Amino acid sequence: MSGILASWNNSDTNAWQAMMADLAEVFGRDGQGDWHDAEAGLSLGRIQRFNTPEAALEPPVFAAEACVLVWDGRLDDRDALLAGRSQVTDAQLIIESYRRWGLNCLKHLIGDYSFILWDIPNQQLVAGCDSVGGRSLAYFWNGQSLSISSRVLSLLWHPQVSRRLDDLYLAHTLCDRWAHPPGLTAFAEIKRLRPGWALVLKEGQLTVKPVAQFPHASELQPMRSQAEAQEKFWHLLHLAIKDRRRSYRPICTTLSGGLDSTTVTVGLLQQVPTIDAFSNITTTFKEFDERQPIQAFLSAYPQVNWHPVNGDSAWPFGSSWSSLPLTDDPLIACTMPMNVQLMQQIQQLGFGTVFDGAWGDELFDANFYDLMAARCFSAAVAQLKQQPHWPNFLWNEWVLPHLAAPLRQRWLQYKDIRQKRSLLYPWFKSDYLQQPDYKTAIQQDHEFKLSSGRSQWMAQLNESTAIVGPNQTYKLYQAFCGVESVSPLGDRRLIDFSIGLHPTLQNDVHYNKIFLRCAVQAHMPEKIVWRHKINHFSPLMYAGVALGKENKFFIDILPELSELAAVINHQKIYEWLLKFQEAYRQKKFKKEFPHREISNIFAILVFSNWLNYIRKYGKP
């Protein structure tokens, strides 16, 4: 990944240099440059990484057609923009598209990208991100000064940006609500540009608005033929893989025992004779070790050069994270240490672009709501018959989302009370229940979990800070390790295709992801095609909480972290941790400690560790 930066009406040159240096610690390895216009009060900068052959032809700051551009990413479906030309860089195509379509260029540009563009004749600054969220931008705006960056933390070097946390973000993260609204960051004064949105600064006025959104199913012609749909799927997957093979660095893939990564690997082998594949394996955490289905796949495809990476010791807090860059969000999955170890191994063996199976669940999971909306009542009834408590299922999946908002909210509050979800854990201070941000987080959590059609559901996931934050953390670590992942199943053309599939092709009474299973069954061992896969990564989290060497330190510093000290009683957490560690050693913890409690402690430990470093980050 490249890191990009813009600053308007900020005359502090030291701050600019500090923000650029902060980006350089993580992003890029191949070039660096900046551009300044004193009259406009504008600076643009880029820390560059070559990810395509054409990228090596671009200067860090690109100027053409009275525009100045810094950008990050990769454009796909270039033939639609090239008009028969060759040796044209993606940067040139972005500027040409902007000149042709204005802000609507976000609707026409396909790929993973973010950009910041200065339109000289119109004295207009424009920033945009692709609609799938392949790249993200953060910004600070106080009505007088604007700064935009690929990295949230770089903006902490701005002289007017404080480290004050966002209270609503805090409530969602600490209280297990995980429905953070779109655009939030951990910091009250810094926001994220949402996927497919544009930011425009003109004559000192800032506008942020949606431009490119996922289509609704009603806007597309539904595809009902299984054979036709499968043929189109493989065609689009071929295009998505071909576009992502346009890499400056050697490619490889990750491989699990599931449908998504194996489908991508099969697609790669239709275009290249051999491929190197990397997998996390473990003998300690057998719940998610997938060597058996992987071996079944390798038997069918011996042209795969397999690299198993043992992750037995790669559990959370097993070693200090101080050697890694500080993340924008305190949202770190328990699988991250394993994934970082995998990235490091990939980089050490000389690979730079990593294919993965991300987006498979979002594209092909079953959706009962869509069946009902399409009036496919026979198929819906068949699904209901498979539910052990079908009235509850029907109520939650169809009736509840259609209730009037006040009635729906009252019902969800009642359900929370019955399930005791409205009660905080004993280590939270009692008055926190009455805080407005906590109550708002509850309401947002209720709405976030309502069933909806595939298009709305995917857009909601794609924009939620609870999803964007961990994704950006993963990409940040990848950039630091010198690798970059690409996700063919997350191609915009495949997303539109999945939304347009008729619900009867996506739903089955026995198997989830039935369309994908049928589409790949001629190419895949049956052990993979019809395998019910459940990822159960919780044992990693349990080990991290019980065995983490620094966990007691993270709790001891809670009183020093004012934002957490106002919410949490650190003594009660400390007592809980001692009891849990003893129960874990005796292998009795599963009966005594609910999963939700362990998960909450894990989130608090991550937050405490992160916040301790944030206190020392940025300007003095």
C-alpha positions as a printed NumPy array, in Angstrom:
array([[  0.   ,   0.   ,   0.   ],
       [  0.985,   3.603,  -0.545],
       [  0.305,   6.262,   2.065],
       [ -1.218,   9.559,   0.957],
       [ -1.654,  12.867,   2.752],
       [ -3.166,  16.303,   2.199],
       [ -3.238,  19.386,   4.386],
       [ -5.021,  22.673,   3.74 ],
       [ -4.596,  25.892,   5.666],
       [ -1.954,  24.465,   7.968],
       [  1.275,  26.466,   7.857],
       [  3.138,  24.305,  10.37 ],
       [  5.887,  22.74 ,   8.24 ],
       [  7.13 ,  20.664,  11.16 ],
       [  3.698,  19.073,  11.504],
       [  3.636,  18.272,   7.775],
       [  7.031,  16.609,   7.948],
       [  5.989,  14.655,  11.046],
       [  2.818,  13.378,   9.341],
       [  4.801,  12.318,   6.27 ],
       [  7.387,  10.592,   8.456],
       [  4.611,   8.767,  10.306],
       [  3.24 ,   7.409,   7.027],
       [  6.742,   6.396,   5.927],
       [  7.131,   4.161,   8.99 ],
       [  4.386,   1.884,   7.685],
       [  3.619,   2.464,   4.017],
       [  5.65 ,   2.327,   0.847],
       [  9.217,   1.406,   0.14 ],
       [  9.653,   2.621,  -3.426],
       [  9.305,   6.398,  -3.512],
       [  8.343,   9.518,  -1.626],
       [  7.39 ,  13.023,  -2.671],
       [  5.262,  16.034,  -1.834],
       [  3.873,  19.112,  -3.542],
       [  3.033,  22.534,  -2.113],
       [  1.005,  25.505,  -3.336],
       [  1.5  ,  28.438,  -0.973],
       [ -1.194,  30.539,  -2.647],
       [ -3.83 ,  27.805,  -2.239],
       [ -2.476,  26.89 ,   1.206],
       [ -2.366,  23.254,   0.133],
       [  0.143,  20.41 ,   0.467],
       [ -0.092,  16.92 ,  -1.011],
       [  2.229,  13.998,  -0.264],
       [  2.677,  10.324,  -1.004],
       [  4.769,   7.462,   0.343],
       [  4.802,   5.155,  -2.663],
       [  4.72 ,   1.385,  -3.085],
       [  4.765,  -0.104,  -6.579],
       [  1.934,  -2.633,  -6.717],
       [  1.496,  -2.795, -10.524],
       [  3.994,  -2.509, -13.406],
       [  2.462,   0.833, -14.379],
       [  2.924,   2.173, -10.844],
       [  6.693,   2.164, -11.402],
       [  6.136,   4.744, -14.169],
       [  4.388,   7.216, -11.845],
       [  6.073,   9.903,  -9.781],
       [  4.785,  10.044,  -6.171],
       [  2.8  ,  13.184,  -6.98 ],
       [  1.196,  13.034, -10.428],
       [  0.151,  16.132, -12.41 ],
       [ -1.875,  16.192, -15.652],
       [ -4.793,  18.073, -17.223],
       [ -4.549,  20.896, -14.653],
       [ -4.91 ,  18.417, -11.769],
       [ -2.48 ,  17.318,  -9.082],
       [ -3.043,  13.821,  -7.678],
       [ -1.84 ,  11.542,  -4.907],
       [ -3.455,   8.144,  -4.706],
       [ -3.206,   4.561,  -3.476],
       [ -4.48 ,   1.335,  -4.951],
       [ -5.117,  -0.477,  -8.206],
       [ -7.633,   0.126, -10.998],
       [ -9.37 ,  -2.855, -12.611],
       [-11.225,  -3.233, -15.916],
       [ -8.712,  -0.822, -17.449],
       [ -9.678,  -1.713, -21.025],
       [-12.911,   0.22 , -20.582],
       [-10.828,   3.363, -19.898],
       [ -7.75 ,   2.849, -22.089],
       [ -9.471,   3.152, -25.497],
       [ -6.79 ,   1.014, -27.107],
       [ -3.807,   2.79 , -25.56 ],
       [ -0.917,   1.166, -23.709],
       [  1.615,   2.278, -21.09 ],
       [ -0.986,   4.49 , -19.402],
       [ -0.756,   4.704, -15.633],
       [ -3.696,   4.33 , -13.266],
       [ -3.034,   7.862, -12.028],
       [ -3.601,   9.198, -15.549],
       [ -6.845,   7.215, -15.815],
       [ -8.129,   8.627, -12.512],
       [ -7.542,  12.197, -13.691],
       [ -9.118,  11.509, -17.092],
       [-12.144,   9.935, -15.397],
       [-12.5  ,  12.911, -13.063],
       [-12.345,  15.313, -15.995],
       [-14.966,  13.278, -17.847],
       [-17.447,  12.443, -15.052],
       [-16.557,  14.711, -12.135],
       [-17.385,  13.143,  -8.756],
       [-19.306,  10.416, -10.564],
       [-15.962,   8.952, -11.58 ],
       [-16.341,   6.895,  -8.382],
       [-19.183,   5.051, -10.132],
       [-17.027,   4.255, -13.155],
       [-13.677,   3.382, -11.58 ],
       [-13.46 ,  -0.272, -10.523],
       [-10.749,  -1.482,  -8.167],
       [ -9.257,  -0.874,  -4.737],
       [ -8.328,   2.79 ,  -4.467],
       [ -8.381,   6.075,  -2.619],
       [ -7.233,   9.404,  -3.979],
       [ -6.827,  13.089,  -3.194],
       [ -6.996,  15.428,  -6.196],
       [ -6.492,  19.167,  -6.531],
       [ -8.516,  20.641,  -9.408],
       [ -6.545,  23.81 , -10.24 ],
       [ -9.018,  25.655, -12.541],
       [-11.907,  25.095, -10.117],
       [ -9.769,  25.55 ,  -6.989],
       [-11.382,  22.43 ,  -5.608],
       [ -9.929,  19.628,  -3.48 ],
       [-11.559,  16.216,  -3.977],
       [-10.98 ,  12.992,  -2.047],
       [-12.676,   9.673,  -2.796],
       [-12.62 ,   5.949,  -1.972],
       [-13.81 ,   2.913,  -3.895],
       [-17.276,   1.63 ,  -3.036],
       [-16.054,  -1.754,  -1.761],
       [-13.798,  -0.286,   0.906],
       [-10.54 ,  -1.595,  -0.518],
       [ -8.875,   1.596,   0.682],
       [ -9.782,   4.095,   3.401],
       [ -9.065,   7.738,   4.217],
       [ -9.289,   9.589,   7.535],
       [ -9.77 ,  13.341,   7.853],
       [ -9.763,  16.179,  10.367],
       [-11.881,  19.275,   9.761],
       [-12.503,  22.082,  12.229],
       [-14.064,  24.598,   9.88 ],
       [-10.754,  26.334,   9.21 ],
       [ -8.219,  23.61 ,   8.51 ],
       [ -8.421,  20.247,   6.733],
       [ -6.054,  17.282,   6.776],
       [ -6.601,  13.919,   5.048],
       [ -4.502,  10.792,   5.514],
       [ -4.345,   7.081,   4.742],
       [ -3.639,   6.592,   8.427],
       [ -5.711,   7.934,  11.315],
       [ -2.751,   8.21 ,  13.696],
       [ -0.74 ,  10.382,  11.313],
       [ -3.281,  13.144,  11.918],
       [ -2.363,  13.232,  15.621],
       [  0.73 ,  15.163,  14.534],
       [ -1.511,  18.021,  13.329],
       [ -1.176,  20.938,  15.779],
       [ -4.941,  21.244,  16.289],
       [ -5.915,  17.574,  16.621],
       [ -6.34 ,  16.203,  20.14 ],
       [ -6.142,  12.602,  21.358],
       [ -9.586,  12.866,  22.969],
       [-11.478,   9.631,  22.412],
       [-14.919,   9.421,  20.851],
       [-17.349,   8.482,  23.636],
       [-19.71 ,   6.578,  21.35 ],
       [-16.832,   4.577,  19.881],
       [-15.732,   3.803,  23.43 ],
       [-19.212,   2.607,  24.427],
       [-19.506,   0.222,  21.48 ],
       [-16.005,  -1.195,  21.91 ],
       [-15.985,  -1.698,  25.671],
       [-19.584,  -2.878,  26.055],
       [-19.755,  -5.572,  23.358],
       [-22.152,  -3.706,  21.127],
       [-19.984,  -3.762,  17.969],
       [-22.309,  -1.672,  15.849],
       [-20.099,   1.411,  15.564],
       [-21.728,   3.875,  13.145],
       [-20.056,   4.493,   9.777],
       [-17.349,   7.151,   9.665],
       [-16.333,   6.948,  13.325],
       [-12.764,   6.592,  14.494],
       [-11.485,   6.165,  18.033],
       [-10.83 ,   9.928,  18.141],
       [-13.593,  12.489,  18.506],
       [-12.048,  14.964,  16.042],
       [-11.094,  12.487,  13.286],
       [-13.579,  10.861,  10.901],
       [-13.305,   8.246,   8.153],
       [-14.492,   8.737,   4.612],
       [-17.056,   6.051,   3.911],
       [-16.689,   3.655,   0.932],
       [-18.002,   5.193,  -2.276],
       [-18.225,   8.672,  -0.723],
       [-16.54 ,  11.867,  -1.863],
       [-15.143,  14.748,   0.161],
       [-15.019,  18.165,  -1.527],
       [-13.385,  21.347,  -0.246],
       [-14.252,  24.483,  -2.206],
       [-14.084,  28.123,  -1.131],
       [-13.464,  27.068,   2.466],
       [-16.602,  24.9  ,   2.633],
       [-16.449,  21.151,   3.159],
       [-18.993,  18.73 ,   1.697],
       [-19.044,  14.957,   2.254],
       [-21.592,  12.94 ,   0.291],
       [-22.318,   9.455,  -1.142],
       [-21.589,   8.884,  -4.819],
       [-21.161,   5.16 ,  -5.588],
       [-23.362,   2.747,  -3.624],
       [-24.22 ,  -0.93 ,  -3.958],
       [-27.293,  -1.41 ,  -6.182],
       [-30.559,  -2.653,  -4.734],
       [-31.774,  -5.999,  -6.065],
       [-34.789,  -4.249,  -7.636],
       [-32.407,  -2.226,  -9.839],
       [-30.973,  -5.39 , -11.41 ],
       [-32.453,  -8.01 , -13.708],
       [-32.724, -11.126, -11.501],
       [-30.759, -14.119, -12.775],
       [-32.797, -17.313, -12.336],
       [-30.969, -19.897, -14.464],
       [-28.482, -21.963, -12.44 ],
       [-26.373, -22.834, -15.497],
       [-26.299, -19.263, -16.786],
       [-25.444, -17.899, -13.346],
       [-22.59 , -20.378, -12.832],
       [-21.113, -19.529, -16.228],
       [-21.249, -15.822, -15.471],
       [-19.723, -16.352, -12.025],
       [-16.663, -18.086, -13.469],
       [-16.351, -15.43 , -16.163],
       [-16.391, -12.599, -13.62 ],
       [-14.033, -14.445, -11.276],
       [-11.641, -14.916, -14.203],
       [-11.685, -11.158, -14.883],
       [-11.228, -10.317, -11.189],
       [ -8.222, -12.634, -10.853],
       [ -6.694, -11.457, -14.131],
       [ -6.899,  -7.817, -13.016],
       [ -5.276,  -8.631,  -9.669],
       [ -2.485, -10.609, -11.306],
       [ -1.308,  -7.287, -12.755],
       [  1.219,  -7.138,  -9.958],
       [  4.661,  -5.575,  -9.669],
       [  5.673,  -8.303,  -7.24 ],
       [  5.419, -12.126,  -7.219],
       [  1.968, -13.448,  -6.321],
       [  0.859, -16.23 ,  -3.974],
       [ -2.359, -17.182,  -2.213],
       [ -3.612, -18.103,   1.223],
       [ -5.358, -21.452,   1.519],
       [ -7.748, -22.78 ,   4.164],
       [-10.022, -25.78 ,   4.015],
       [-13.049, -23.658,   3.113],
       [-14.845, -22.872,  -0.12 ],
       [-13.694, -19.29 ,  -0.585],
       [ -9.913, -19.591,  -0.631],
       [-10.023, -22.883,  -2.534],
       [-12.302, -21.327,  -5.172],
       [ -9.864, -18.449,  -5.64 ],
       [ -6.959, -20.909,  -5.877],
       [ -8.766, -22.93 ,  -8.547],
       [ -9.407, -19.693, -10.446],
       [ -5.711, -18.814, -10.23 ],
       [ -4.7  , -22.252, -11.55 ],
       [ -6.888, -21.658, -14.595],
       [ -4.55 , -18.781, -15.454],
       [ -1.107, -19.817, -14.123],
       [  0.58 , -23.241, -14.215],
       [  1.568, -23.3  , -10.53 ],
       [  0.898, -21.218,  -7.434],
       [  2.434, -21.004,  -3.971],
       [ -0.119, -21.267,  -1.156],
       [  0.292, -20.44 ,   2.544],
       [ -1.817, -21.799,   5.406],
       [ -1.983, -21.336,   9.149],
       [ -1.83 , -24.72 ,  10.844],
       [ -1.847, -25.683,  14.515],
       [ -1.725, -28.782,  16.671],
       [ -2.47 , -26.877,  19.878],
       [ -5.754, -25.314,  18.748],
       [ -7.361, -28.259,  16.982],
       [-10.78 , -26.571,  16.759],
       [ -9.745, -24.685,  13.623],
       [ -6.86 , -26.727,  12.231],
       [ -7.794, -27.48 ,   8.609],
       [ -5.017, -29.728,   7.379],
       [ -7.351, -32.573,   6.399],
       [ -9.48 , -30.601,   3.888],
       [ -6.354, -28.767,   2.682],
       [ -4.663, -32.103,   1.969],
       [ -7.758, -33.22 ,   0.049],
       [ -7.474, -30.104,  -2.095],
       [ -3.717, -30.538,  -2.608],
       [ -4.28 , -34.124,  -3.766],
       [ -6.577, -32.802,  -6.489],
       [ -4.2  , -29.96 ,  -7.383],
       [ -0.585, -31.12 ,  -7.045],
       [  0.579, -28.01 ,  -8.91 ],
       [  0.069, -26.056,  -5.676],
       [  3.321, -25.5  ,  -3.794],
       [  2.107, -25.565,  -0.189],
       [  3.718, -23.696,   2.72 ],
       [  2.197, -24.618,   6.109],
       [  3.017, -22.089,   8.839],
       [  2.738, -23.378,  12.399],
       [  0.838, -21.002,  14.677],
       [  0.921, -22.903,  17.969],
       [  2.689, -20.037,  19.751],
       [  0.957, -17.198,  17.895],
       [ -1.842, -16.404,  20.334],
       [ -2.787, -12.908,  21.585],
       [ -0.433, -11.312,  24.132],
       [  1.975, -14.226,  23.697],
       [  4.679, -11.711,  22.827],
       [  4.929,  -7.938,  22.92 ],
       [  3.305,  -6.007,  20.108],
       [  5.803,  -3.161,  20.506],
       [  7.72 ,  -4.316,  17.43 ],
       [  4.635,  -3.707,  15.26 ],
       [  3.221,  -0.294,  14.329],
       [  0.49 ,   1.133,  16.514],
       [ -2.884,   0.586,  14.867],
       [ -5.537,   3.198,  14.075],
       [ -8.126,   1.207,  16.028],
       [ -8.006,  -0.863,  19.236],
       [ -9.897,  -3.537,  17.316],
       [ -7.507,  -6.454,  16.97 ],
       [ -8.845,  -9.946,  16.288],
       [ -7.53 , -12.883,  18.288],
       [ -6.274, -14.405,  15.019],
       [ -4.048, -11.415,  14.233],
       [ -0.788, -12.834,  15.7  ],
       [ -1.168, -15.909,  13.482],
       [ -1.884, -13.759,  10.453],
       [  1.089, -11.475,  11.119],
       [  3.342, -14.528,  11.362],
       [  1.919, -15.743,   8.045],
       [  2.562, -12.347,   6.389],
       [  6.146, -12.336,   7.611],
       [  6.749, -15.795,   6.186],
       [  5.226, -14.759,   2.849],
       [  7.481, -11.705,   2.671],
       [ 10.599, -13.635,   3.644],
       [ 10.047, -16.026,   0.74 ],
       [  9.893, -13.117,  -1.714],
       [  6.178, -12.711,  -2.38 ],
       [  4.46 ,  -9.329,  -2.332],
       [  0.856,  -9.804,  -3.53 ],
       [ -1.335, -12.277,  -1.643],
       [ -4.657, -13.579,  -2.968],
       [ -7.306, -14.467,  -0.386],
       [-10.937, -15.571,  -0.146],
       [-12.378, -12.531,   1.615],
       [-15.989, -11.588,   0.729],
       [-17.139, -15.156,   0.061],
       [-19.527, -15.178,   3.025],
       [-20.991, -11.783,   2.165],
       [-21.635, -12.766,  -1.452],
       [-23.112, -16.211,  -0.956],
       [-24.58 , -16.609,   2.537],
       [-28.263, -17.554,   2.598],
       [-30.756, -14.733,   3.15 ],
       [-34.296, -15.586,   4.304],
       [-35.339, -11.93 ,   4.059],
       [-34.663, -11.945,   0.304],
       [-36.766, -15.089,  -0.141],
       [-39.735, -13.431,   1.511],
       [-39.252, -10.137,  -0.327],
       [-39.22 , -12.012,  -3.656],
       [-42.438, -13.812,  -2.608],
       [-40.747, -17.224,  -2.845],
       [-43.076, -18.568,  -0.177],
       [-42.628, -22.285,  -0.907],
       [-38.864, -22.001,  -0.446],
       [-39.374, -19.837,   2.642],
       [-41.718, -22.387,   4.213],
       [-39.201, -25.154,   3.517],
       [-36.578, -23.097,   5.371],
       [-38.942, -22.504,   8.289],
       [-39.566, -26.24 ,   8.658],
       [-35.851, -26.733,   9.333],
       [-35.88 , -24.277,  12.235],
       [-36.316, -25.83 ,  15.713],
       [-38.28 , -22.733,  16.801],
       [-39.702, -21.476,  13.54 ],
       [-42.087, -18.825,  15.019],
       [-39.12 , -17.098,  16.679],
       [-37.109, -17.339,  13.468],
       [-39.936, -15.848,  11.376],
       [-40.461, -13.087,  13.912],
       [-36.798, -12.081,  14.021],
       [-36.032, -12.449,  10.311],
       [-39.157, -10.914,   8.78 ],
       [-41.781,  -9.512,  11.148],
       [-39.526,  -7.498,  13.466],
       [-37.725,  -5.552,  10.687],
       [-41.128,  -4.431,   9.372],
       [-42.514,  -3.171,  12.683],
       [-42.826,   0.566,  13.205],
       [-39.599,   1.891,  14.725],
       [-41.042,   2.768,  18.192],
       [-42.637,  -0.688,  18.584],
       [-39.5  ,  -2.391,  17.344],
       [-37.323,  -0.498,  19.809],
       [-39.597,  -1.376,  22.74 ],
       [-39.506,  -5.044,  21.801],
       [-35.717,  -5.092,  21.485],
       [-35.327,  -3.378,  24.848],
       [-37.615,  -5.975,  26.405],
       [-35.589,  -8.782,  24.785],
       [-32.357,  -7.286,  26.102],
       [-33.759,  -7.243,  29.641],
       [-34.971, -10.859,  29.389],
       [-31.574, -12.029,  28.169],
       [-29.805,  -9.749,  30.666],
       [-27.814,  -8.147,  27.836],
       [-28.657,  -4.687,  29.131],
       [-26.735,  -5.492,  32.311],
       [-23.084,  -4.603,  32.155],
       [-20.364,  -6.83 ,  33.514],
       [-19.57 ,  -6.475,  37.229],
       [-16.342,  -4.569,  36.516],
       [-18.214,  -1.654,  34.939],
       [-19.145,   1.188,  37.224],
       [-22.886,   1.22 ,  37.874],
       [-23.533,   4.793,  36.77 ],
       [-22.254,   4.023,  33.259],
       [-25.607,   2.421,  32.431],
       [-27.159,   5.883,  32.509],
       [-24.646,   7.513,  30.18 ],
       [-26.232,   8.826,  26.935],
       [-23.542,   7.258,  24.736],
       [-24.129,   3.828,  26.237],
       [-27.885,   4.121,  25.603],
       [-27.23 ,   5.283,  22.033],
       [-24.89 ,   2.328,  21.486],
       [-27.66 ,  -0.053,  22.601],
       [-30.139,   1.457,  20.123],
       [-27.605,   1.325,  17.283],
       [-26.777,  -2.28 ,  18.147],
       [-30.461,  -3.191,  17.923],
       [-30.891,  -1.615,  14.497],
       [-27.625,  -3.034,  13.176],
       [-28.682,  -6.607,  13.9  ],
       [-32.051,  -6.414,  12.17 ],
       [-32.408,  -8.67 ,   9.153],
       [-32.359,  -7.02 ,   5.735],
       [-31.855,  -7.801,   2.07 ],
       [-28.407,  -8.769,   0.788],
       [-27.649,  -5.372,  -0.741],
       [-28.48 ,  -3.421,   2.422],
       [-26.743,  -5.985,   4.625],
       [-23.519,  -5.889,   2.597],
       [-23.519,  -2.076,   2.497],
       [-24.089,  -1.948,   6.256],
       [-21.196,  -4.332,   6.936],
       [-18.979,  -2.537,   4.443],
       [-19.417,   0.835,   6.164],
       [-19.556,  -0.179,   9.832],
       [-16.558,   1.003,  11.839],
       [-16.648,  -2.361,  13.653],
       [-15.733,  -3.957,  10.289],
       [-13.651,  -1.165,   8.732],
       [-11.441,  -0.783,  11.818],
       [-10.2  ,  -4.415,  11.985],
       [ -9.818,  -4.499,   8.187],
       [ -7.617,  -1.41 ,   8.268],
       [ -5.592,  -2.928,  11.113],
       [ -4.967,  -6.012,   8.984],
       [ -3.936,  -3.911,   5.976],
       [ -1.661,  -1.753,   8.113],
       [  0.195,  -4.827,   9.384],
       [  0.415,  -6.149,   5.828],
       [  1.918,  -2.88 ,   4.627],
       [  4.422,  -2.945,   7.469],
       [  5.394,  -6.517,   6.512],
       [  5.792,  -5.496,   2.863],
       [  2.878,  -7.509,   1.435],
       [ -0.555,  -6.618,   0.118],
       [ -3.667,  -8.794,  -0.063],
       [ -6.075,  -8.826,  -2.993],
       [ -9.576, -10.31 ,  -2.819],
       [-11.08 , -11.389,  -6.168],
       [-14.43 , -12.247,  -4.553],
       [-14.598,  -8.614,  -3.377],
       [-14.578,  -7.357,  -6.967],
       [-17.349,  -4.823,  -7.572],
       [-18.568,  -6.777, -10.59 ],
       [-18.987,  -9.944,  -8.513],
       [-20.755,  -8.021,  -5.744],
       [-23.3  ,  -6.654,  -8.227],
       [-23.658, -10.171,  -9.646],
       [-24.422, -11.695,  -6.238],
       [-27.041,  -9.027,  -5.49 ],
       [-28.685,  -9.839,  -8.828],
       [-28.924, -13.592,  -8.203],
       [-32.476, -14.768,  -7.639],
       [-32.927, -15.749,  -3.954],
       [-33.862, -19.33 ,  -4.869],
       [-30.297, -19.805,  -6.171],
       [-28.807, -18.597,  -2.878],
       [-30.935, -20.496,  -0.358],
       [-31.1  , -24.181,   0.543],
       [-32.637, -26.037,   3.469],
       [-29.488, -28.06 ,   4.196],
       [-26.475, -26.058,   3.015],
       [-25.363, -22.486,   3.367],
       [-23.604, -20.877,   0.367],
       [-25.429, -23.316,  -1.897],
       [-24.824, -21.349,  -5.101],
       [-21.057, -21.358,  -4.615],
       [-21.081, -25.063,  -3.732],
       [-22.927, -25.894,  -6.945],
       [-20.721, -23.598,  -9.022],
       [-17.454, -25.202,  -7.866],
       [-18.449, -28.855,  -7.423],
       [-16.975, -29.89 , -10.785],
       [-13.62 , -28.385,  -9.759],
       [-13.338, -29.35 ,  -6.091],
       [-13.071, -32.475,  -3.915],
       [-16.407, -33.405,  -2.347],
       [-14.821, -33.179,   1.12 ],
       [-14.581, -29.422,   0.576],
       [-17.707, -28.801,  -1.516],
       [-20.142, -30.301,   0.993],
       [-18.226, -29.629,   4.186],
       [-19.993, -27.631,   6.889],
       [-17.253, -25.278,   8.004],
       [-17.451, -23.437,  11.318],
       [-14.552, -21.215,  12.286],
       [-14.088, -21.447,  16.021],
       [-11.192, -19.173,  16.928],
       [-12.226, -18.564,  20.536],
       [ -9.512, -20.892,  21.957],
       [ -6.925, -18.375,  20.756],
       [ -8.654, -15.66 ,  22.735],
       [ -8.95 , -17.869,  25.835],
       [ -5.225, -18.607,  25.692],
       [ -4.383, -14.933,  25.252],
       [ -6.427, -13.855,  28.268],
       [ -5.143, -16.685,  30.484],
       [ -1.488, -16.799,  29.454],
       [ -0.647, -13.292,  28.253],
       [  2.571, -12.169,  29.944],
       [  1.6  ,  -8.503,  30.172],
       [ -2.107,  -8.814,  31.013],
       [ -1.688,  -7.856,  34.673],
       [  0.271,  -4.794,  33.573],
       [ -2.545,  -3.794,  31.201],
       [ -4.958,  -3.929,  34.147],
       [ -2.595,  -2.181,  36.566],
       [ -2.378,   0.88 ,  34.293],
       [ -6.174,   1.226,  33.95 ],
       [ -6.37 ,   3.858,  36.755],
       [ -3.854,   5.961,  34.803],
       [ -5.986,   5.875,  31.65 ],
       [ -8.673,   8.401,  32.511],
       [-11.074,   7.358,  29.724],
       [-11.135,   3.76 ,  30.997],
       [-10.838,   4.585,  34.694],
       [-14.117,   6.525,  34.457],
       [-15.891,   3.389,  33.255],
       [-14.132,   0.351,  34.724],
       [-13.258,  -0.842,  38.22 ],
       [ -9.786,  -2.24 ,  37.647],
       [ -9.696,  -4.142,  40.964],
       [-12.709,  -6.263,  39.961],
       [-11.113,  -7.07 ,  36.612],
       [ -7.902,  -8.03 ,  38.35 ],
       [ -9.75 , -10.418,  40.67 ],
       [-11.632, -11.941,  37.731],
       [ -8.39 , -12.436,  35.785],
       [ -6.692, -14.311,  38.654],
       [ -9.671, -16.681,  38.978],
       [ -9.828, -17.237,  35.215],
       [ -6.124, -17.974,  34.933],
       [ -6.372, -20.611,  37.661],
       [ -9.475, -22.18 ,  36.075],
       [ -7.712, -22.228,  32.689],
       [ -4.736, -24.075,  34.163],
       [ -7.12 , -26.638,  35.642],
       [ -9.12 , -26.802,  32.378],
       [-12.354, -25.896,  34.196],
       [-12.924, -22.407,  32.793],
       [-15.606, -23.286,  30.22 ],
       [-18.157, -24.161,  32.899],
       [-17.339, -21.261,  35.199],
       [-16.74 , -18.371,  32.793],
       [-19.224, -17.376,  30.044],
       [-17.73 , -16.709,  26.632],
       [-19.12 , -13.15 ,  26.659],
       [-17.174, -12.32 ,  29.813],
       [-13.895, -13.608,  28.374],
       [-14.527, -11.739,  25.13 ],
       [-15.166,  -8.506,  27.016],
       [-11.985,  -8.862,  29.064],
       [-10.056,  -9.477,  25.844],
       [-11.462,  -6.256,  24.341],
       [-10.528,  -4.285,  27.483],
       [ -6.978,  -5.686,  27.508],
       [ -6.501,  -4.741,  23.847],
       [ -7.922,  -1.265,  24.47 ],
       [ -5.752,  -0.699,  27.544],
       [ -2.604,  -1.739,  25.712],
       [ -3.458,   0.477,  22.733],
       [ -4.418,   3.483,  24.834],
       [ -1.214,   3.261,  26.839],
       [  0.775,   3.765,  23.634],
       [ -1.592,   6.443,  22.327],
       [ -0.795,   8.641,  25.318],
       [  2.749,   8.985,  23.966],
       [  1.85 ,   9.211,  20.284],
       [  1.839,  12.275,  18.068],
       [  2.816,  15.795,  19.011],
       [  3.958,  16.43 ,  22.628]])
